[in-house]
Amino acid sequence: MEYKCRKNVDIYRNNERTTKRKEILEKKRIVNGLIKAASSLKDPLASFPEFLHYNQQGLCLCLEGGRGTKLSRSLKQYAQKLVKQNMEQYYGTEWAKEEKVKCREMVAPEARYIFVYEVPTVLSNTKKRLMPTNEHKGDVVGFVHYRFIMEEELPVLYVYELQLEQRIQGKGLGKLLMQLLELIAHKNCMATLMLTVQKANLSAMFFYTSKLGYCISRISPSRVDPVVGLGKSYEILCKAFDQEAKNKLEQERRQ
């Protein structure tokens, strides 16, 4: 009798493990489907035409999407140069190695972009503001590099870079771009938006955490292991959109 009971328990546990494995595989299939669908969109910006033009604080700009495999030589060189100008100081001795990684990431098939272009303007006498002319877009002055990926078995929009030329920083454009990315994430059923910030970049850390409400993720090194985190130069930030994502990515790890 005792043997039969143990056998029944083993059968029950095996069935339970099999069921759990099937549930996990099904969830991964669904998440992969969401990521594939989002990544296959020809133009994720098409659903948000109201964000494609920015005319505030003396700036007249337009936004345009792009892909890592479709970057022109000039755009690729521009992006690499801007990242170096903005970020080398925060990486210090790590920059030489990190620069090579970033250059490879930029042209990956998964890479998606939002490019920011200046628009030629004239001064309107009636509205007393700069108004766009009928000419084509001007020079590129910044960009966002993002991807749709899986993190902790969740669909995530991960911001790899948000880089603006210094002369257009502090004028509300960074906030608008992050709002647009959050809308793109929602539209494509992503569970959260994530990004990596260098600890030395205090202005960026303040911008994301204090102004936009992002928090240090529980998968960031300092949350996983504070001792190990002290030796890392970066933090992973996130903003979750549903309770499961909050539990997995925002809540503190229990010791």
Coordinates of N, CA and C in Angstrom, one line a residue:
M1 N 0.8 -1.2 0.0 CA 0.0 0.0 0.0 C 0.9 1.3 0.0
E2 N 1.9 1.2 0.8 CA 2.8 2.4 0.9 C 3.5 2.6 -0.4
Y3 N 3.9 1.5 -1.1 CA 4.6 1.7 -2.4 C 3.6 2.3 -3.4
K4 N 2.3 1.8 -3.4 CA 1.3 2.3 -4.3 C 1.1 3.8 -4.1
C5 N 1.1 4.2 -2.8 CA 0.9 5.7 -2.5 C 2.0 6.5 -3.0
R6 N 3.3 6.0 -2.8 CA 4.4 6.8 -3.3 C 4.4 6.9 -4.8
K7 N 4.0 5.8 -5.5 CA 3.9 5.8 -6.9 C 2.9 6.8 -7.4
N8 N 1.8 6.8 -6.7 CA 0.7 7.8 -7.1 C 1.2 9.2 -6.9
V9 N 1.9 9.5 -5.8 CA 2.5 10.8 -5.6 C 3.5 11.2 -6.7
D10 N 4.3 10.2 -7.1 CA 5.3 10.5 -8.1 C 4.6 10.8 -9.5
I11 N 3.6 10.0 -9.8 CA 2.8 10.2 -11.0 C 2.2 11.6 -11.0
Y12 N 1.6 12.0 -9.8 CA 1.0 13.3 -9.7 C 2.1 14.5 -9.9
R13 N 3.3 14.3 -9.3 CA 4.3 15.3 -9.4 C 4.8 15.4 -10.8
N14 N 5.0 14.2 -11.5 CA 5.4 14.2 -12.9 C 4.4 14.9 -13.8
N15 N 3.1 14.7 -13.5 CA 2.1 15.3 -14.3 C 2.1 16.8 -14.1
E16 N 2.3 17.2 -12.8 CA 2.3 18.6 -12.4 C 3.5 19.3 -13.1
R17 N 4.7 18.7 -13.1 CA 5.8 19.3 -13.8 C 5.6 19.4 -15.3
T18 N 5.0 18.3 -15.9 CA 4.7 18.4 -17.3 C 3.8 19.5 -17.7
T19 N 2.7 19.7 -16.9 CA 1.8 20.7 -17.1 C 2.4 22.1 -17.0
K20 N 3.3 22.2 -15.9 CA 4.0 23.5 -15.7 C 4.9 23.8 -16.9
R21 N 5.6 22.8 -17.4 CA 6.5 23.0 -18.5 C 5.7 23.4 -19.8
K22 N 4.6 22.8 -20.0 CA 3.7 23.2 -21.1 C 3.2 24.6 -21.0
E23 N 2.9 25.0 -19.8 CA 2.4 26.4 -19.5 C 3.6 27.4 -19.8
I24 N 4.8 27.0 -19.4 CA 5.9 27.9 -19.6 C 6.2 28.0 -21.1
L25 N 6.2 26.9 -21.8 CA 6.5 26.9 -23.3 C 5.4 27.7 -24.0
E26 N 4.2 27.5 -23.6 CA 3.1 28.3 -24.2 C 3.2 29.8 -24.0
K27 N 3.6 30.2 -22.8 CA 3.8 31.6 -22.5 C 5.0 32.1 -23.4
K28 N 6.1 31.4 -23.5 CA 7.2 31.8 -24.3 C 6.8 31.9 -25.8
R29 N 5.9 31.0 -26.2 CA 5.5 31.1 -27.6 C 4.7 32.4 -27.8
I30 N 3.8 32.7 -26.9 CA 3.0 34.0 -27.0 C 3.9 35.2 -27.0
V31 N 4.9 35.2 -26.0 CA 5.8 36.4 -25.9 C 6.6 36.5 -27.2
N32 N 7.2 35.4 -27.7 CA 7.9 35.4 -28.9 C 7.1 36.0 -30.1
G33 N 5.8 35.6 -30.1 CA 4.9 36.0 -31.1 C 4.7 37.6 -31.1
L34 N 4.6 38.1 -29.9 CA 4.4 39.5 -29.7 C 5.7 40.3 -30.1
I35 N 6.8 39.8 -29.8 CA 8.1 40.4 -30.2 C 8.3 40.3 -31.7
K36 N 8.0 39.2 -32.3 CA 8.1 39.0 -33.7 C 7.2 40.0 -34.5
A37 N 5.9 40.1 -34.0 CA 5.0 41.0 -34.6 C 5.4 42.4 -34.5
A38 N 5.9 42.8 -33.3 CA 6.3 44.2 -33.1 C 7.6 44.5 -34.0
S39 N 8.5 43.6 -34.1 CA 9.7 43.8 -34.8 C 9.5 43.8 -36.3
S40 N 8.4 43.2 -36.8 CA 8.1 43.1 -38.2 C 7.4 44.4 -38.7
L41 N 6.9 45.2 -37.8 CA 6.3 46.4 -38.3 C 7.2 47.3 -39.2
K42 N 6.6 47.7 -40.3 CA 7.4 48.5 -41.2 C 7.8 49.9 -40.6
D43 N 6.8 50.5 -39.9 CA 7.0 51.8 -39.3 C 6.2 51.9 -38.1
P44 N 6.8 51.7 -36.9 CA 6.1 51.8 -35.6 C 5.6 53.2 -35.3
L45 N 6.2 54.2 -36.0 CA 5.8 55.6 -35.7 C 4.5 55.9 -36.4
A46 N 4.0 55.1 -37.4 CA 2.9 55.5 -38.2 C 1.6 55.7 -37.4
S47 N 1.5 55.0 -36.3 CA 0.3 55.1 -35.4 C 0.3 56.4 -34.6
F48 N 1.4 57.2 -34.6 CA 1.5 58.4 -33.8 C 1.9 59.6 -34.5
P49 N 1.1 60.0 -35.5 CA 1.5 61.1 -36.4 C 1.6 62.4 -35.6
E50 N 0.9 62.6 -34.5 CA 1.0 63.8 -33.7 C 2.4 64.0 -33.1
F51 N 3.2 63.0 -33.0 CA 4.5 63.1 -32.4 C 5.6 63.3 -33.5
L52 N 5.3 63.3 -34.7 CA 6.3 63.4 -35.8 C 6.9 64.7 -36.0
H53 N 6.2 65.8 -35.4 CA 6.7 67.1 -35.6 C 6.8 67.8 -34.2
Y54 N 7.9 68.5 -34.0 CA 8.1 69.2 -32.7 C 8.5 70.6 -33.0
N55 N 7.7 71.6 -32.5 CA 7.9 73.0 -32.7 C 7.7 73.7 -31.4
Q56 N 8.7 73.6 -30.5 CA 8.7 74.3 -29.2 C 10.1 74.8 -28.8
Q57 N 10.1 75.8 -28.0 CA 11.3 76.3 -27.4 C 12.4 76.6 -28.4
G58 N 12.0 77.2 -29.5 CA 12.9 77.5 -30.6 C 13.4 76.4 -31.4
L59 N 12.8 75.2 -31.3 CA 13.2 74.1 -32.1 C 12.1 73.7 -33.1
C60 N 12.5 73.4 -34.3 CA 11.5 72.9 -35.3 C 12.1 71.7 -35.8
L61 N 11.5 70.5 -35.5 CA 12.1 69.2 -35.7 C 11.1 68.3 -36.3
C62 N 11.6 67.2 -36.9 CA 10.7 66.1 -37.3 C 11.3 64.8 -37.0
L63 N 10.5 63.8 -36.8 CA 11.0 62.4 -36.5 C 10.8 61.5 -37.6
E64 N 11.7 60.5 -37.7 CA 11.6 59.5 -38.8 C 12.1 58.2 -38.3
G65 N 11.5 57.1 -38.6 CA 11.9 55.8 -38.2 C 13.1 55.2 -39.1
G66 N 13.7 54.2 -38.5 CA 14.8 53.5 -39.3 C 15.1 52.1 -38.7
R67 N 15.9 51.4 -39.4 CA 16.3 50.0 -39.0 C 17.8 49.9 -39.1
G68 N 18.3 49.0 -38.2 CA 19.8 48.8 -38.2 C 20.4 48.3 -39.5
T69 N 19.7 47.5 -40.2 CA 20.2 46.9 -41.5 C 20.0 47.9 -42.6
K70 N 19.3 49.0 -42.4 CA 19.0 50.0 -43.5 C 19.7 51.3 -43.3
L71 N 20.6 51.4 -42.3 CA 21.3 52.6 -42.0 C 22.2 53.0 -43.2
S72 N 22.2 54.2 -43.6 CA 23.1 54.7 -44.6 C 24.5 54.9 -44.0
R73 N 25.5 55.0 -44.7 CA 26.9 55.2 -44.2 C 26.9 56.4 -43.4
S74 N 26.3 57.5 -43.9 CA 26.4 58.8 -43.2 C 25.6 58.8 -41.9
L75 N 24.5 58.1 -41.8 CA 23.7 58.0 -40.6 C 24.5 57.2 -39.5
K76 N 25.1 56.1 -40.0 CA 25.8 55.2 -39.1 C 27.0 56.0 -38.5
Q77 N 27.7 56.7 -39.3 CA 28.9 57.5 -38.9 C 28.4 58.6 -37.9
Y78 N 27.3 59.2 -38.2 CA 26.8 60.3 -37.3 C 26.4 59.7 -36.0
A79 N 25.7 58.6 -36.0 CA 25.3 58.0 -34.7 C 26.5 57.6 -33.8
Q80 N 27.5 57.0 -34.5 CA 28.7 56.6 -33.7 C 29.4 57.8 -33.1
K81 N 29.5 58.9 -33.9 CA 30.2 60.1 -33.5 C 29.4 60.7 -32.3
L82 N 28.1 60.8 -32.4 CA 27.3 61.4 -31.3 C 27.3 60.6 -30.0
V83 N 27.3 59.3 -30.1 CA 27.4 58.5 -28.9 C 28.8 58.7 -28.3
K84 N 29.8 58.8 -29.1 CA 31.1 59.0 -28.5 C 31.2 60.4 -27.8
Q85 N 30.7 61.4 -28.5 CA 30.7 62.7 -27.9 C 29.9 62.8 -26.5
N86 N 28.8 62.1 -26.5 CA 27.9 62.2 -25.3 C 28.3 61.2 -24.2
M87 N 28.9 60.1 -24.5 CA 29.0 59.0 -23.6 C 30.5 58.7 -23.1
E88 N 31.5 59.0 -23.9 CA 32.8 58.6 -23.6 C 33.2 59.0 -22.2
Q89 N 32.9 60.2 -21.8 CA 33.3 60.7 -20.4 C 32.7 59.8 -19.3
Y90 N 31.5 59.2 -19.5 CA 30.9 58.4 -18.5 C 31.4 57.0 -18.4
Y91 N 32.0 56.5 -19.4 CA 32.6 55.2 -19.4 C 34.0 55.1 -19.0
G92 N 34.7 56.2 -19.2 CA 36.1 56.2 -18.7 C 37.0 55.2 -19.5
T93 N 37.7 54.4 -18.7 CA 38.6 53.4 -19.3 C 37.9 52.3 -20.0
E94 N 36.6 52.2 -19.7 CA 35.8 51.1 -20.4 C 35.3 51.5 -21.8
W95 N 35.6 52.7 -22.2 CA 35.0 53.2 -23.4 C 35.5 52.5 -24.7
A96 N 36.8 52.2 -24.8 CA 37.4 51.6 -26.0 C 36.7 50.3 -26.3
K97 N 36.4 49.5 -25.2 CA 35.7 48.2 -25.4 C 34.3 48.4 -25.7
E98 N 33.6 49.3 -25.0 CA 32.2 49.6 -25.1 C 31.9 50.2 -26.5
E99 N 32.7 51.0 -27.0 CA 32.5 51.6 -28.3 C 32.3 50.6 -29.4
K100 N 33.2 49.5 -29.4 CA 33.1 48.5 -30.4 C 31.8 47.7 -30.2
V101 N 31.3 47.5 -29.0 CA 30.1 46.8 -28.8 C 28.9 47.6 -29.4
K102 N 28.9 48.9 -29.1 CA 27.9 49.8 -29.5 C 27.8 49.9 -31.1
C103 N 29.0 49.9 -31.7 CA 29.0 49.9 -33.2 C 28.4 48.7 -33.8
R104 N 28.6 47.5 -33.1 CA 28.0 46.3 -33.6 C 26.5 46.3 -33.4
E105 N 26.1 46.8 -32.2 CA 24.7 46.8 -31.9 C 23.9 47.7 -32.8
M106 N 24.5 48.8 -33.3 CA 23.7 49.7 -34.1 C 23.2 49.2 -35.4
V107 N 24.0 48.2 -36.0 CA 23.6 47.7 -37.3 C 23.0 46.3 -37.2
A108 N 22.6 45.9 -36.0 CA 22.0 44.5 -35.9 C 20.6 44.5 -36.5
P109 N 20.1 43.4 -37.0 CA 18.8 43.3 -37.6 C 17.7 43.7 -36.6
E110 N 17.9 43.5 -35.3 CA 16.8 43.9 -34.3 C 16.8 45.4 -34.0
A111 N 17.8 46.1 -34.4 CA 17.8 47.5 -34.0 C 16.8 48.3 -34.8
R112 N 16.0 49.1 -34.0 CA 15.0 50.1 -34.5 C 15.4 51.5 -34.1
Y113 N 15.1 52.4 -34.9 CA 15.5 53.8 -34.7 C 14.4 54.8 -34.8
I114 N 14.6 55.9 -34.1 CA 13.9 57.2 -34.3 C 14.9 58.2 -34.5
F115 N 15.0 58.8 -35.7 CA 15.9 59.9 -36.0 C 15.3 61.2 -35.9
V116 N 16.0 62.2 -35.3 CA 15.5 63.5 -35.1 C 16.2 64.5 -36.1
Y117 N 15.4 65.2 -37.0 CA 15.9 66.0 -38.0 C 15.5 67.5 -37.7
E118 N 16.4 68.4 -38.0 CA 16.0 69.8 -38.0 C 15.2 70.1 -39.3
V119 N 14.2 71.0 -39.2 CA 13.4 71.4 -40.3 C 13.7 72.9 -40.6
P120 N 14.0 73.2 -41.8 CA 14.3 74.6 -42.2 C 13.0 75.5 -41.8
T121 N 13.3 76.7 -41.3 CA 12.2 77.5 -40.8 C 12.2 78.9 -41.3
V122 N 11.1 79.6 -41.2 CA 11.1 81.1 -41.4 C 10.4 81.7 -40.2
L123 N 10.6 82.9 -39.9 CA 10.0 83.6 -38.7 C 8.6 84.1 -39.2
S124 N 7.5 83.6 -38.6 CA 6.2 84.0 -38.9 C 5.9 85.4 -38.2
N125 N 5.5 86.4 -39.0 CA 5.2 87.7 -38.5 C 3.8 87.7 -37.7
T126 N 2.9 86.8 -38.1 CA 1.6 86.7 -37.5 C 1.7 85.9 -36.2
K127 N 2.3 84.8 -36.2 CA 2.4 83.9 -35.0 C 3.6 84.2 -34.1
K128 N 4.5 85.0 -34.6 CA 5.7 85.4 -33.8 C 6.5 84.1 -33.4
R129 N 6.6 83.2 -34.3 CA 7.4 81.9 -34.0 C 8.0 81.4 -35.2
L130 N 8.9 80.5 -35.1 CA 9.5 79.8 -36.2 C 8.5 78.8 -36.8
M131 N 8.3 78.9 -38.1 CA 7.4 78.0 -38.8 C 8.2 77.2 -39.9
P132 N 7.9 75.9 -40.1 CA 8.6 75.1 -41.1 C 8.3 75.6 -42.5
T133 N 9.3 75.6 -43.3 CA 9.2 75.9 -44.7 C 8.7 74.7 -45.5
N134 N 8.6 74.8 -46.7 CA 8.2 73.6 -47.6 C 9.3 72.8 -48.0
E135 N 10.5 73.2 -47.5 CA 11.7 72.4 -47.9 C 11.8 71.1 -47.2
H136 N 12.7 70.2 -47.7 CA 12.8 68.9 -47.1 C 13.5 69.0 -45.7
K137 N 13.6 67.9 -45.0 CA 14.2 68.0 -43.7 C 15.7 68.3 -43.8
G138 N 16.2 68.9 -42.7 CA 17.6 69.3 -42.7 C 18.5 68.2 -42.1
D139 N 19.4 68.7 -41.3 CA 20.4 67.8 -40.7 C 19.8 67.0 -39.5
V140 N 20.4 65.8 -39.3 CA 20.0 65.0 -38.2 C 20.7 65.5 -36.9
V141 N 19.9 65.6 -35.8 CA 20.5 66.2 -34.6 C 20.3 65.3 -33.4
G142 N 19.9 64.0 -33.6 CA 19.7 63.1 -32.5 C 19.1 61.8 -32.9
F143 N 19.0 60.8 -32.1 CA 18.4 59.6 -32.4 C 18.1 58.7 -31.2
V144 N 17.2 57.8 -31.4 CA 16.9 56.8 -30.4 C 17.1 55.4 -31.0
H145 N 17.8 54.5 -30.3 CA 18.0 53.1 -30.8 C 17.2 52.3 -29.8
Y146 N 16.3 51.5 -30.2 CA 15.5 50.6 -29.3 C 15.3 49.3 -30.0
R147 N 14.8 48.3 -29.2 CA 14.5 47.0 -29.7 C 13.4 46.3 -28.9
F148 N 12.7 45.4 -29.5 CA 11.7 44.6 -28.9 C 12.4 43.2 -28.5
I149 N 12.5 42.9 -27.2 CA 13.2 41.7 -26.8 C 12.4 41.0 -25.6
M150 N 12.9 39.9 -25.2 CA 12.4 39.2 -24.1 C 13.3 39.3 -22.9
E151 N 12.7 39.7 -21.7 CA 13.5 39.8 -20.5 C 12.7 39.3 -19.4
E152 N 13.3 38.3 -18.6 CA 12.5 37.6 -17.5 C 11.2 37.1 -18.0
E153 N 11.2 36.5 -19.3 CA 10.1 35.9 -19.9 C 9.0 36.9 -20.2
L154 N 9.3 38.1 -20.3 CA 8.3 39.2 -20.6 C 8.7 39.9 -21.9
P155 N 7.7 40.4 -22.6 CA 8.0 41.2 -23.8 C 8.4 42.6 -23.4
V156 N 9.5 43.1 -23.9 CA 10.1 44.4 -23.4 C 10.5 45.2 -24.6
L157 N 10.2 46.5 -24.4 CA 10.9 47.5 -25.3 C 12.1 48.0 -24.6
Y158 N 13.3 47.8 -25.1 CA 14.5 48.1 -24.5 C 15.2 49.3 -25.2
V159 N 15.4 50.4 -24.5 CA 16.0 51.6 -25.1 C 17.5 51.4 -25.0
Y160 N 18.2 51.2 -26.1 CA 19.7 51.1 -26.1 C 20.4 52.4 -26.1
E161 N 19.8 53.4 -26.8 CA 20.4 54.7 -26.8 C 19.3 55.8 -27.0
L162 N 19.5 56.9 -26.3 CA 18.7 58.1 -26.5 C 19.8 59.2 -26.5
Q163 N 20.1 59.7 -27.7 CA 21.3 60.6 -27.8 C 20.8 61.9 -28.6
L164 N 21.0 63.0 -28.0 CA 20.7 64.3 -28.6 C 21.9 65.2 -28.6
E165 N 22.0 66.0 -29.6 CA 23.1 67.0 -29.6 C 22.9 67.9 -28.4
Q166 N 24.0 68.4 -27.9 CA 24.0 69.2 -26.6 C 23.1 70.4 -26.8
R167 N 23.1 71.1 -28.0 CA 22.4 72.3 -28.2 C 20.9 72.2 -28.2
I168 N 20.4 70.9 -28.3 CA 18.9 70.8 -28.3 C 18.5 70.0 -27.0
Q169 N 19.4 69.8 -26.1 CA 19.1 69.1 -24.8 C 18.4 70.1 -23.9
G170 N 17.6 69.6 -23.0 CA 17.0 70.4 -22.0 C 15.8 71.3 -22.5
K171 N 15.2 70.9 -23.6 CA 14.1 71.6 -24.2 C 12.9 70.8 -24.4
G172 N 12.8 69.7 -23.6 CA 11.6 68.9 -23.7 C 11.5 67.7 -24.7
L173 N 12.5 67.7 -25.5 CA 12.5 66.6 -26.6 C 12.8 65.2 -26.0
G174 N 13.6 65.1 -25.1 CA 13.9 63.8 -24.5 C 12.7 63.2 -23.8
K175 N 11.9 64.1 -23.1 CA 10.7 63.6 -22.5 C 9.7 63.2 -23.6
L176 N 9.5 64.0 -24.6 CA 8.6 63.6 -25.7 C 9.0 62.3 -26.3
L177 N 10.3 62.0 -26.6 CA 10.7 60.8 -27.2 C 10.4 59.6 -26.3
M178 N 10.6 59.8 -25.0 CA 10.3 58.7 -24.0 C 8.8 58.4 -24.0
Q179 N 8.0 59.5 -24.0 CA 6.6 59.3 -24.1 C 6.2 58.5 -25.3
L180 N 6.8 58.8 -26.4 CA 6.5 58.1 -27.7 C 6.9 56.7 -27.6
L181 N 8.0 56.4 -27.0 CA 8.5 55.0 -26.8 C 7.5 54.2 -25.9
E182 N 7.0 54.8 -24.9 CA 6.0 54.2 -24.0 C 4.8 53.9 -24.8
L183 N 4.3 54.8 -25.6 CA 3.1 54.5 -26.5 C 3.4 53.4 -27.4
I184 N 4.6 53.4 -28.0 CA 4.9 52.3 -29.0 C 4.9 50.9 -28.2
A185 N 5.4 50.9 -27.0 CA 5.4 49.7 -26.2 C 4.0 49.3 -25.9
H186 N 3.2 50.2 -25.4 CA 1.8 49.9 -25.2 C 1.1 49.3 -26.4
K187 N 1.3 50.0 -27.5 CA 0.6 49.6 -28.8 C 1.0 48.2 -29.2
N188 N 2.2 47.8 -28.9 CA 2.7 46.5 -29.3 C 2.7 45.5 -28.2
C189 N 1.9 45.8 -27.1 CA 1.7 44.8 -26.0 C 3.0 44.4 -25.3
M190 N 3.9 45.4 -25.2 CA 5.1 45.1 -24.4 C 4.7 45.3 -22.9
A191 N 5.3 44.5 -22.0 CA 5.0 44.6 -20.6 C 5.7 45.7 -19.9
T192 N 6.8 46.1 -20.4 CA 7.6 47.1 -19.7 C 8.5 47.8 -20.7
L193 N 9.1 49.0 -20.2 CA 10.1 49.6 -21.0 C 11.4 49.7 -20.1
M194 N 12.5 49.3 -20.7 CA 13.7 49.3 -19.9 C 14.9 50.0 -20.6
L195 N 15.9 50.4 -19.8 CA 17.1 51.0 -20.4 C 18.2 50.9 -19.4
T196 N 19.4 51.1 -19.8 CA 20.6 51.1 -19.0 C 21.2 52.5 -18.9
V197 N 21.6 52.9 -17.7 CA 22.1 54.2 -17.5 C 23.4 54.1 -16.7
Q198 N 24.5 54.8 -17.2 CA 25.7 54.8 -16.4 C 25.6 55.6 -15.1
K199 N 26.1 55.0 -14.0 CA 26.0 55.7 -12.7 C 26.6 57.1 -12.7
A200 N 27.7 57.2 -13.5 CA 28.3 58.5 -13.5 C 27.5 59.6 -14.2
N201 N 26.5 59.2 -15.0 CA 25.7 60.1 -15.8 C 24.5 60.6 -14.9
L202 N 24.9 61.5 -13.9 CA 23.9 61.9 -12.9 C 22.7 62.6 -13.5
S203 N 22.9 63.4 -14.5 CA 21.8 64.1 -15.1 C 20.8 63.1 -15.8
A204 N 21.3 62.1 -16.4 CA 20.4 61.1 -17.0 C 19.7 60.3 -16.0
M205 N 20.4 59.9 -14.9 CA 19.7 59.2 -13.8 C 18.6 60.0 -13.2
F206 N 18.8 61.3 -13.0 CA 17.8 62.2 -12.4 C 16.6 62.3 -13.4
F207 N 16.9 62.5 -14.7 CA 15.9 62.6 -15.7 C 15.0 61.4 -15.7
Y208 N 15.5 60.2 -15.7 CA 14.7 59.0 -15.8 C 13.9 58.7 -14.5
T209 N 14.6 58.9 -13.4 CA 14.0 58.4 -12.1 C 13.1 59.5 -11.5
S210 N 13.6 60.8 -11.5 CA 12.8 61.8 -10.8 C 11.8 62.5 -11.7
K211 N 12.1 62.6 -13.0 CA 11.2 63.3 -13.9 C 10.2 62.4 -14.6
L212 N 10.7 61.2 -14.9 CA 9.8 60.3 -15.7 C 9.3 59.1 -14.9
G213 N 9.7 58.9 -13.7 CA 9.2 57.9 -12.8 C 9.7 56.5 -13.0
Y214 N 10.9 56.3 -13.6 CA 11.5 55.0 -13.8 C 12.2 54.6 -12.4
C215 N 12.3 53.3 -12.2 CA 13.0 52.8 -11.0 C 14.1 51.9 -11.4
I216 N 15.0 51.7 -10.4 CA 16.1 50.7 -10.6 C 15.4 49.3 -10.6
S217 N 15.7 48.6 -11.6 CA 15.0 47.3 -11.7 C 15.6 46.2 -10.8
R218 N 14.8 45.3 -10.4 CA 15.3 44.2 -9.5 C 16.3 43.3 -10.2
I219 N 16.5 43.4 -11.5 CA 17.5 42.7 -12.2 C 18.8 43.5 -12.4
S220 N 18.8 44.7 -12.0 CA 20.0 45.6 -12.0 C 21.0 45.0 -11.0
P221 N 22.3 45.1 -11.4 CA 23.3 44.5 -10.5 C 23.2 44.9 -9.0
S222 N 22.9 46.1 -8.8 CA 22.9 46.6 -7.4 C 21.7 46.0 -6.6
R223 N 20.7 45.5 -7.3 CA 19.5 44.9 -6.6 C 19.7 43.4 -6.5
V224 N 20.4 42.8 -7.5 CA 20.6 41.4 -7.4 C 21.6 41.0 -6.3
D225 N 22.7 41.8 -6.3 CA 23.7 41.6 -5.2 C 24.4 42.9 -5.0
P226 N 24.1 43.6 -3.9 CA 24.7 45.0 -3.6 C 26.2 45.0 -3.7
V227 N 26.8 43.9 -3.2 CA 28.3 43.9 -3.2 C 28.8 43.8 -4.7
V228 N 28.2 43.0 -5.5 CA 28.6 42.9 -6.9 C 28.3 44.2 -7.6
G229 N 27.1 44.8 -7.2 CA 26.6 46.0 -7.8 C 27.6 47.2 -7.7
L230 N 28.3 47.2 -6.5 CA 29.3 48.3 -6.3 C 30.4 48.3 -7.3
G231 N 30.7 47.2 -7.9 CA 31.7 47.1 -8.9 C 31.2 47.3 -10.3
K232 N 30.0 47.5 -10.5 CA 29.4 47.8 -11.8 C 29.2 49.3 -12.0
S233 N 29.4 49.7 -13.3 CA 29.3 51.1 -13.6 C 27.9 51.6 -14.0
Y234 N 26.9 50.7 -14.0 CA 25.6 51.0 -14.6 C 24.5 50.5 -13.7
E235 N 23.3 51.0 -14.0 CA 22.0 50.5 -13.4 C 21.1 50.3 -14.5
I236 N 20.2 49.3 -14.3 CA 19.1 49.0 -15.3 C 17.8 49.6 -14.7
L237 N 17.2 50.5 -15.5 CA 16.0 51.1 -15.1 C 14.8 50.5 -15.8
C238 N 13.6 50.6 -15.2 CA 12.4 50.1 -15.9 C 11.2 50.9 -15.5
K239 N 10.2 50.8 -16.3 CA 8.8 51.2 -16.0 C 7.8 50.1 -16.5
A240 N 7.2 49.4 -15.5 CA 6.3 48.3 -15.9 C 4.9 48.8 -16.1
F241 N 4.2 48.0 -17.0 CA 2.9 48.4 -17.4 C 1.8 47.5 -16.9
D242 N 2.2 46.4 -16.3 CA 1.2 45.5 -15.7 C 1.7 44.9 -14.4
Q243 N 0.9 44.2 -13.6 CA 1.3 43.7 -12.3 C 2.4 42.7 -12.4
E244 N 2.3 41.8 -13.3 CA 3.3 40.7 -13.5 C 4.6 41.3 -13.7
A245 N 4.7 42.3 -14.6 CA 6.0 43.0 -14.9 C 6.5 43.7 -13.7
K246 N 5.6 44.3 -12.9 CA 6.0 45.0 -11.7 C 6.6 44.0 -10.7
N247 N 6.0 42.9 -10.6 CA 6.5 41.9 -9.6 C 7.8 41.3 -10.0
K248 N 8.0 41.1 -11.3 CA 9.3 40.5 -11.8 C 10.4 41.5 -11.9
L249 N 10.1 42.8 -12.2 CA 11.1 43.7 -12.6 C 11.2 44.9 -11.7
E250 N 10.2 45.3 -11.0 CA 10.2 46.5 -10.1 C 10.4 46.2 -8.7
Q251 N 9.8 45.1 -8.2 CA 9.9 44.9 -6.7 C 11.2 44.5 -6.3
E252 N 11.5 44.9 -5.0 CA 12.8 44.5 -4.4 C 12.9 43.0 -4.3
R253 N 14.1 42.4 -4.5 CA 14.3 41.0 -4.3 C 14.3 40.7 -2.8
R254 N 13.7 39.6 -2.4 CA 13.7 39.2 -1.0 C 15.0 38.4 -0.7
Q255 N 15.6 38.8 0.4 CA 16.9 38.1 0.7 C 16.5 36.7 1.4

